[in-house]
Coordinates of N, CA and C in Angstrom, one line a residue:
V5 N 120.9 211.6 40.3 CA 119.6 211.3 39.6 C 119.5 209.8 39.7
K6 N 118.3 209.4 40.1 CA 118.0 208.0 40.2 C 117.1 207.6 39.1
I7 N 117.4 206.6 38.4 CA 116.5 206.0 37.3 C 115.5 205.1 38.0
D8 N 114.3 205.6 38.2 CA 113.3 204.8 38.9 C 112.7 203.7 38.0
L9 N 112.5 204.0 36.7 CA 112.0 203.0 35.8 C 112.5 203.4 34.4
R10 N 113.0 202.5 33.7 CA 113.5 202.7 32.3 C 113.1 201.5 31.5
L11 N 112.4 201.7 30.4 CA 112.1 200.6 29.4 C 113.1 200.7 28.3
D12 N 113.6 199.6 27.8 CA 114.5 199.7 26.6 C 113.9 198.8 25.5
D13 N 112.6 199.0 25.3 CA 111.9 198.2 24.3 C 112.1 198.8 22.9
L14 N 112.9 199.8 22.7 CA 113.3 200.3 21.4 C 114.5 199.5 20.9
D15 N 114.6 199.4 19.6 CA 115.8 198.7 19.0 C 117.0 199.7 19.0
G16 N 118.2 199.1 19.2 CA 119.4 199.9 19.1 C 119.8 200.7 20.3
Y17 N 120.5 201.8 20.1 CA 120.9 202.6 21.2 C 119.7 203.4 21.7
Q18 N 119.7 203.5 23.1 CA 118.5 204.1 23.8 C 118.8 205.6 24.0
P19 N 117.7 206.4 24.2 CA 117.9 207.8 24.6 C 118.8 207.9 25.8
Q20 N 119.6 208.9 25.9 CA 120.7 209.1 26.9 C 120.3 210.0 28.0
L21 N 120.6 209.7 29.2 CA 120.4 210.6 30.3 C 121.7 211.5 30.4
V22 N 121.5 212.8 30.5 CA 122.7 213.7 30.4 C 122.6 214.6 31.7
L23 N 123.6 214.6 32.5 CA 123.7 215.4 33.7 C 124.6 216.6 33.4
F24 N 124.4 217.8 33.9 CA 125.2 218.9 33.6 C 125.3 220.0 34.6
L25 N 126.3 220.8 34.6 CA 126.4 222.0 35.3 C 126.5 223.2 34.3
A26 N 125.8 224.3 34.6 CA 125.8 225.4 33.7 C 126.0 226.7 34.5
P27 N 126.5 227.8 33.9 CA 126.6 229.1 34.6 C 125.3 229.5 35.1
E28 N 125.3 230.3 36.2 CA 124.1 230.8 36.8 C 123.2 231.7 35.9
T29 N 123.8 232.2 34.8 CA 123.0 233.0 33.9 C 122.4 232.2 32.8
T30 N 122.6 230.9 32.7 CA 122.0 230.1 31.7 C 120.5 230.0 31.8
S31 N 119.8 230.1 30.7 CA 118.4 230.0 30.7 C 117.9 228.6 30.4
M32 N 116.7 228.3 30.8 CA 116.1 227.0 30.5 C 116.1 226.8 29.0
N33 N 115.8 227.8 28.2 CA 115.8 227.6 26.7 C 117.2 227.2 26.2
D34 N 118.3 227.6 26.8 CA 119.6 227.1 26.4 C 119.9 225.7 26.7
V35 N 119.3 225.1 27.7 CA 119.6 223.7 28.1 C 118.5 222.8 27.7
N36 N 117.3 223.3 27.3 CA 116.2 222.5 27.0 C 115.9 222.5 25.5
T37 N 117.0 222.3 24.7 CA 116.9 222.3 23.3 C 116.5 220.9 22.7
D38 N 116.0 220.9 21.5 CA 115.9 219.6 20.8 C 117.3 219.1 20.4
D39 N 117.3 217.8 20.1 CA 118.6 217.2 19.8 C 119.3 217.9 18.6
D40 N 118.5 218.4 17.6 CA 119.1 219.0 16.4 C 119.8 220.3 16.8
L41 N 119.5 220.8 18.0 CA 120.2 222.0 18.4 C 121.2 221.7 19.6
W42 N 121.8 220.5 19.6 CA 122.6 220.0 20.6 C 123.8 221.0 20.9
N43 N 124.3 221.6 19.8 CA 125.4 222.5 19.9 C 125.0 223.7 20.8
V44 N 123.8 224.2 20.8 CA 123.3 225.2 21.7 C 123.4 224.8 23.1
F45 N 122.9 223.6 23.4 CA 123.1 223.0 24.7 C 124.5 222.9 25.2
E46 N 125.4 222.4 24.3 CA 126.8 222.3 24.7 C 127.4 223.6 24.9
D47 N 127.1 224.6 24.1 CA 127.6 226.0 24.4 C 127.2 226.5 25.7
A48 N 126.0 226.1 26.2 CA 125.5 226.7 27.4 C 126.0 226.1 28.7
V49 N 126.6 224.9 28.6 CA 127.0 224.2 29.9 C 128.5 224.3 30.1
V50 N 128.9 224.0 31.4 CA 130.3 224.1 31.8 C 130.8 222.6 31.7
T51 N 130.0 221.7 32.2 CA 130.5 220.3 32.2 C 129.2 219.4 32.0
M52 N 129.5 218.2 31.5 CA 128.3 217.3 31.3 C 128.8 215.8 31.3
M53 N 128.0 214.9 31.7 CA 128.2 213.5 31.5 C 127.0 212.9 30.9
K54 N 127.3 211.8 30.1 CA 126.2 211.1 29.4 C 126.4 209.6 29.6
E55 N 125.3 208.9 29.6 CA 125.4 207.4 29.6 C 124.8 206.9 28.3
R56 N 125.1 205.8 27.9 CA 124.6 205.2 26.7 C 124.4 203.7 26.8
I57 N 123.3 203.2 26.5 CA 123.1 201.8 26.4 C 122.4 201.4 25.1
H58 N 122.5 200.1 24.8 CA 122.0 199.5 23.6 C 121.0 198.4 24.0
S59 N 119.9 198.2 23.3 CA 118.9 197.3 23.6 C 119.4 195.8 23.7
D60 N 120.4 195.5 22.9 CA 120.8 194.1 22.8 C 122.2 193.8 23.4
I61 N 122.8 194.8 24.1 CA 124.1 194.6 24.7 C 124.1 195.0 26.2
N62 N 124.5 194.1 27.0 CA 124.5 194.3 28.5 C 125.8 195.0 28.8
H63 N 125.7 196.3 28.6 CA 126.9 197.2 28.6 C 126.5 198.6 28.8
T64 N 127.3 199.5 29.4 CA 127.0 200.9 29.5 C 128.2 201.7 29.1
W65 N 128.1 202.7 28.3 CA 129.2 203.5 27.9 C 128.9 204.9 28.5
F66 N 130.0 205.6 29.0 CA 129.9 206.9 29.6 C 130.8 207.8 28.9
S67 N 130.4 209.1 28.8 CA 131.3 210.2 28.4 C 131.2 211.3 29.3
F68 N 132.3 212.1 29.5 CA 132.3 213.2 30.4 C 133.2 214.2 29.8
K69 N 132.8 215.5 29.8 CA 133.6 216.6 29.3 C 133.4 217.8 30.0
T70 N 134.4 218.7 30.1 CA 134.4 219.9 30.8 C 135.0 221.0 29.9
K71 N 134.3 222.2 30.0 CA 134.8 223.4 29.2 C 136.1 223.9 29.8
Q72 N 137.0 224.3 28.9 CA 138.2 224.9 29.3 C 138.2 226.4 29.2
E73 N 139.3 227.1 29.6 CA 139.3 228.6 29.6 C 139.0 229.2 28.3
D74 N 139.4 228.5 27.2 CA 139.2 229.1 25.8 C 137.8 228.7 25.3
G75 N 137.0 228.0 26.1 CA 135.6 227.7 25.6 C 135.5 226.3 24.9
S76 N 136.6 225.7 24.6 CA 136.6 224.4 24.0 C 136.4 223.3 25.2
F77 N 136.0 222.1 24.8 CA 135.8 221.1 25.8 C 137.0 220.2 25.8
L78 N 137.3 219.7 27.0 CA 138.3 218.7 27.3 C 137.5 217.4 27.6
S79 N 137.6 216.4 26.8 CA 136.8 215.2 27.1 C 137.7 214.2 27.9
G80 N 137.1 213.6 28.9 CA 137.7 212.6 29.7 C 137.7 211.3 28.9
P81 N 138.5 210.4 29.3 CA 138.5 209.1 28.5 C 137.1 208.5 28.6
N82 N 136.6 207.9 27.5 CA 135.3 207.3 27.5 C 135.5 206.0 28.4
A83 N 134.4 205.8 29.2 CA 134.5 204.6 30.1 C 133.4 203.6 29.8
E84 N 133.6 202.4 30.2 CA 132.6 201.4 29.9 C 132.3 200.6 31.2
L85 N 131.1 200.2 31.4 CA 130.7 199.3 32.5 C 130.2 198.0 31.8
Q86 N 131.1 197.1 31.8 CA 130.8 195.8 31.1 C 130.0 194.9 31.9
G87 N 129.0 194.3 31.3 CA 128.1 193.4 32.0 C 127.0 194.0 32.8
E88 N 126.9 195.3 32.7 CA 125.8 196.1 33.4 C 125.2 197.1 32.6
K89 N 123.9 197.3 32.7 CA 123.3 198.5 32.0 C 122.9 199.5 33.1
I90 N 123.1 200.8 32.8 CA 122.5 201.8 33.7 C 121.0 201.7 33.5
F91 N 120.3 201.2 34.4 CA 118.9 200.8 34.2 C 118.1 201.2 35.5
T92 N 117.0 200.6 35.6 CA 116.1 200.9 36.7 C 116.8 200.6 38.0
G93 N 116.8 201.6 38.9 CA 117.4 201.5 40.2 C 118.8 202.0 40.3
T94 N 119.4 202.4 39.2 CA 120.8 202.9 39.1 C 120.7 204.4 39.3
S95 N 121.8 205.0 39.9 CA 121.9 206.4 40.1 C 123.1 207.0 39.5
L96 N 123.0 208.2 39.0 CA 124.2 208.9 38.4 C 124.4 210.2 39.1
K97 N 125.6 210.7 39.2 CA 125.9 211.9 40.0 C 127.0 212.7 39.3
I98 N 126.8 214.0 39.2 CA 127.9 214.9 38.8 C 128.1 215.9 40.0
Q99 N 129.4 216.1 40.3 CA 129.6 216.9 41.5 C 130.9 217.8 41.3
R100 N 130.8 218.9 42.0 CA 132.0 219.8 42.0 C 132.5 219.9 43.4
V101 N 133.8 219.7 43.6 CA 134.4 219.8 44.9 C 135.8 220.4 44.7
G102 N 136.0 221.5 45.4 CA 137.3 222.2 45.3 C 137.7 222.6 43.9
G103 N 136.8 223.0 43.1 CA 137.1 223.5 41.7 C 137.3 222.4 40.7
R104 N 137.0 221.2 41.1 CA 137.1 220.0 40.2 C 135.8 219.4 40.1
V105 N 135.5 218.7 39.0 CA 134.2 218.1 38.8 C 134.5 216.6 38.5
S106 N 133.5 215.8 38.9 CA 133.6 214.4 38.7 C 132.2 213.8 38.4
S107 N 132.2 212.6 37.7 CA 131.0 211.9 37.4 C 131.0 210.6 38.0
L108 N 129.9 210.1 38.6 CA 129.9 208.9 39.3 C 128.6 208.1 39.1
Y109 N 128.6 206.8 39.3 CA 127.4 206.0 39.3 C 127.3 205.1 40.5
S110 N 126.1 204.7 40.8 CA 125.9 203.8 41.9 C 124.8 202.8 41.5
L111 N 125.1 201.5 41.7 CA 124.1 200.5 41.5 C 123.2 200.2 42.7
N112 N 123.6 200.8 43.9 CA 122.9 200.5 45.1 C 122.6 201.7 46.0
Y113 N 122.7 202.9 45.5 CA 122.5 204.1 46.3 C 121.0 204.3 46.7
N114 N 120.8 204.5 47.9 CA 119.4 204.7 48.4 C 119.2 206.2 48.7
H115 N 118.4 206.8 47.9 CA 118.2 208.3 48.0 C 117.5 208.7 49.3
E116 N 116.8 207.8 49.9 CA 116.1 208.1 51.2 C 117.1 208.1 52.4
T117 N 118.0 207.1 52.4 CA 118.9 207.0 53.5 C 120.3 207.6 53.2
G118 N 120.6 207.9 52.0 CA 121.9 208.4 51.6 C 123.0 207.4 51.7
I119 N 122.7 206.1 51.7 CA 123.6 205.0 51.8 C 123.8 204.3 50.5
G120 N 125.0 204.1 50.1 CA 125.3 203.3 48.9 C 126.8 203.6 48.5
T121 N 127.2 202.9 47.5 CA 128.6 203.0 47.0 C 128.6 203.7 45.7
W122 N 129.4 204.8 45.6 CA 129.5 205.6 44.4 C 130.8 205.2 43.8
I123 N 130.8 205.0 42.5 CA 132.0 204.6 41.7 C 132.3 205.7 40.7
S124 N 133.6 206.2 40.7 CA 134.0 207.2 39.7 C 134.0 206.6 38.3
I125 N 133.4 207.4 37.4 CA 133.4 206.9 36.0 C 134.7 207.2 35.3
V126 N 135.2 208.4 35.4 CA 136.5 208.8 34.8 C 137.2 209.7 35.8
P127 N 138.5 209.9 35.6 CA 139.2 210.8 36.6 C 138.5 212.2 36.6
E128 N 138.5 212.8 37.8 CA 138.0 214.2 37.9 C 138.7 215.1 37.0
M129 N 138.0 216.3 36.7 CA 138.6 217.3 35.8 C 138.5 218.6 36.5
E130 N 139.5 219.5 36.2 CA 139.5 220.8 36.8 C 138.7 221.8 35.9
L131 N 137.9 222.6 36.6 CA 137.0 223.6 35.9 C 137.9 224.8 35.6
P132 N 137.5 225.6 34.6 CA 138.2 226.9 34.4 C 138.1 227.7 35.7
Q133 N 139.1 228.5 35.9 CA 139.2 229.3 37.2 C 137.9 230.0 37.5
H134 N 137.3 230.7 36.6 CA 136.1 231.5 36.9 C 134.8 230.6 37.2
Y135 N 134.9 229.3 37.0 CA 133.8 228.4 37.4 C 134.1 227.6 38.6
Q136 N 135.3 227.7 39.2 CA 135.7 226.8 40.3 C 134.9 227.0 41.5
S137 N 134.5 228.3 41.8 CA 133.7 228.5 43.0 C 132.4 229.4 42.7
A138 N 132.2 229.7 41.5 CA 131.0 230.5 41.1 C 129.8 229.7 41.2
P139 N 128.6 230.3 41.5 CA 127.4 229.6 41.5 C 127.1 229.0 40.2
L140 N 126.7 227.7 40.2 CA 126.3 227.0 38.9 C 125.0 226.4 39.1
K141 N 124.3 226.3 37.9 CA 123.0 225.5 37.9 C 123.3 224.1 37.6
V142 N 122.5 223.2 38.2 CA 122.7 221.8 38.0 C 121.4 221.3 37.4
G143 N 121.5 220.3 36.4 CA 120.3 219.8 35.8 C 120.6 218.5 35.1
Y144 N 119.5 218.0 34.5 CA 119.7 216.8 33.7 C 118.6 216.9 32.6
R145 N 118.8 216.2 31.5 CA 117.9 216.1 30.4 C 118.1 214.8 29.7
I146 N 117.3 214.6 28.6 CA 117.4 213.4 27.8 C 117.9 213.9 26.4
K147 N 118.9 213.1 25.9 CA 119.3 213.2 24.5 C 118.6 212.0 23.8
R148 N 117.7 212.3 22.9 CA 116.9 211.2 22.3 C 117.6 210.3 21.4
D149 N 118.8 210.6 20.9 CA 119.5 209.8 20.0 C 118.7 209.2 18.9
R150 N 118.0 210.1 18.2 CA 117.2 209.8 17.0 C 116.0 208.9 17.3
K151 N 115.6 208.8 18.5 CA 114.4 208.0 18.9 C 113.2 208.9 19.0
S152 N 112.1 208.5 18.4 CA 110.9 209.3 18.5 C 110.2 209.3 19.8
G153 N 110.4 208.3 20.6 CA 109.8 208.1 21.9 C 110.6 207.2 22.8
Y154 N 110.3 207.2 24.1 CA 110.9 206.4 25.1 C 110.2 206.6 26.4
F155 N 110.5 205.8 27.4 CA 110.0 205.9 28.7 C 111.1 205.8 29.7
I156 N 111.2 206.9 30.5 CA 112.2 206.9 31.6 C 111.6 207.7 32.7
S157 N 111.6 207.2 33.9 CA 111.1 207.9 35.1 C 112.3 208.1 36.0
T158 N 112.5 209.4 36.5 CA 113.7 209.7 37.3 C 113.2 210.4 38.6
S159 N 114.1 210.5 39.6 CA 114.0 211.3 40.7 C 115.3 211.9 41.0
S160 N 115.4 213.0 41.6 CA 116.7 213.6 41.9 C 116.8 214.2 43.3
K161 N 118.0 214.3 43.7 CA 118.3 215.0 45.0 C 119.5 215.9 44.7
I162 N 119.3 217.2 45.1 CA 120.3 218.2 44.9 C 120.9 218.6 46.2
L163 N 122.2 218.5 46.4 CA 122.8 219.0 47.6 C 123.8 220.1 47.3
S164 N 123.7 221.2 48.1 CA 124.6 222.3 47.8 C 125.2 222.7 49.2
S165 N 126.5 223.1 49.1 CA 127.2 223.6 50.3 C 127.3 225.1 50.2
H166 N 126.9 225.7 49.2 CA 126.9 227.2 49.1 C 125.6 227.8 49.6
G167 N 125.8 228.7 50.6 CA 124.6 229.3 51.1 C 123.8 228.3 51.9
P168 N 122.5 228.5 52.0 CA 121.7 227.5 52.8 C 121.7 226.2 52.1
K169 N 121.7 225.1 52.9 CA 121.6 223.8 52.5 C 120.4 223.5 51.6
I170 N 120.5 223.0 50.4 CA 119.4 222.8 49.6 C 119.3 221.3 49.4
Q171 N 118.1 220.7 49.7 CA 117.9 219.3 49.4 C 116.5 219.3 48.7
S172 N 116.5 218.7 47.6 CA 115.3 218.7 46.8 C 115.0 217.4 46.1
D173 N 113.9 216.8 46.3 CA 113.5 215.6 45.6 C 112.5 216.0 44.6
I174 N 112.9 215.9 43.3 CA 112.1 216.4 42.2 C 111.8 215.2 41.3
P175 N 110.6 214.7 41.2 CA 110.4 213.6 40.3 C 110.1 214.1 38.9
Y176 N 110.6 213.4 37.9 CA 110.3 213.7 36.5 C 109.9 212.4 35.8
Q177 N 109.0 212.5 35.0 CA 108.6 211.3 34.2 C 108.6 211.6 32.7
V178 N 109.1 210.7 32.0 CA 109.0 210.9 30.5 C 108.4 209.6 29.9
S179 N 107.7 209.8 28.9 CA 107.1 208.6 28.3 C 107.2 208.6 26.8
R180 N 106.6 207.6 26.1 CA 106.7 207.5 24.7 C 105.9 208.7 24.0
R181 N 104.8 209.1 24.7 CA 104.0 210.2 24.1 C 104.5 211.6 24.3
F182 N 105.2 211.8 25.3 CA 105.7 213.1 25.6 C 107.0 212.9 26.5
F183 N 107.7 214.0 26.6 CA 108.9 213.9 27.5 C 109.1 215.3 28.1
L184 N 109.6 215.3 29.3 CA 109.9 216.5 30.1 C 111.4 216.4 30.4
R185 N 112.1 217.4 30.2 CA 113.5 217.4 30.5 C 113.7 218.1 31.8
G186 N 114.4 217.6 32.8 CA 114.6 218.2 34.1 C 115.8 219.1 34.1
A187 N 115.6 220.3 34.6 CA 116.8 221.1 34.8 C 116.4 222.0 36.0
Q188 N 117.3 222.2 36.9 CA 117.1 222.9 38.2 C 117.7 224.3 38.1
D189 N 117.0 225.2 38.6 CA 117.5 226.6 38.6 C 118.0 226.8 40.0
T190 N 119.0 226.0 40.4 CA 119.6 226.0 41.7 C 121.1 226.1 41.6
T191 N 121.7 226.7 42.6 CA 123.2 226.7 42.6 C 123.7 225.4 43.2
A192 N 124.9 225.1 42.7 CA 125.6 223.8 43.1 C 126.9 224.2 43.8

């Protein structure tokens, strides 16, 4: 997911971009919840990563967690990017390879050419056995973090090695007056 434009003109912590993988039976209603129903969203996903920035601090915090066999989440160590904000032009990625998931960011990835450097946020984590090769939905959404409005414009590219190759450029825009949460009904 590339952040095409992000304004941080709100005071304090900014709304968070959240990338996730969910079982193929997950509905849009399950992942498209308001923040006060965040637990419904968490129950619906297999793994997720979040970024967090503050209006006055040149810093980015990351969190990454994956559901375990018993349904609880295992959280990776929280990570920090000191001296940089995940901001306009930055890309975030969540991927599954060989039954393991990882979260990455890039300050220079070009979605048109596919060229750029991806940096791992935290160590990769193993998925529960039944999600290691099962079809999963991939998506992203905004966690408002108690903000009534915001502006973020994103574009995404989804690549899948299961079945036919899927490449999709899907633009989403969110603004102070309204917001759309992006989630793809696509296997990963």
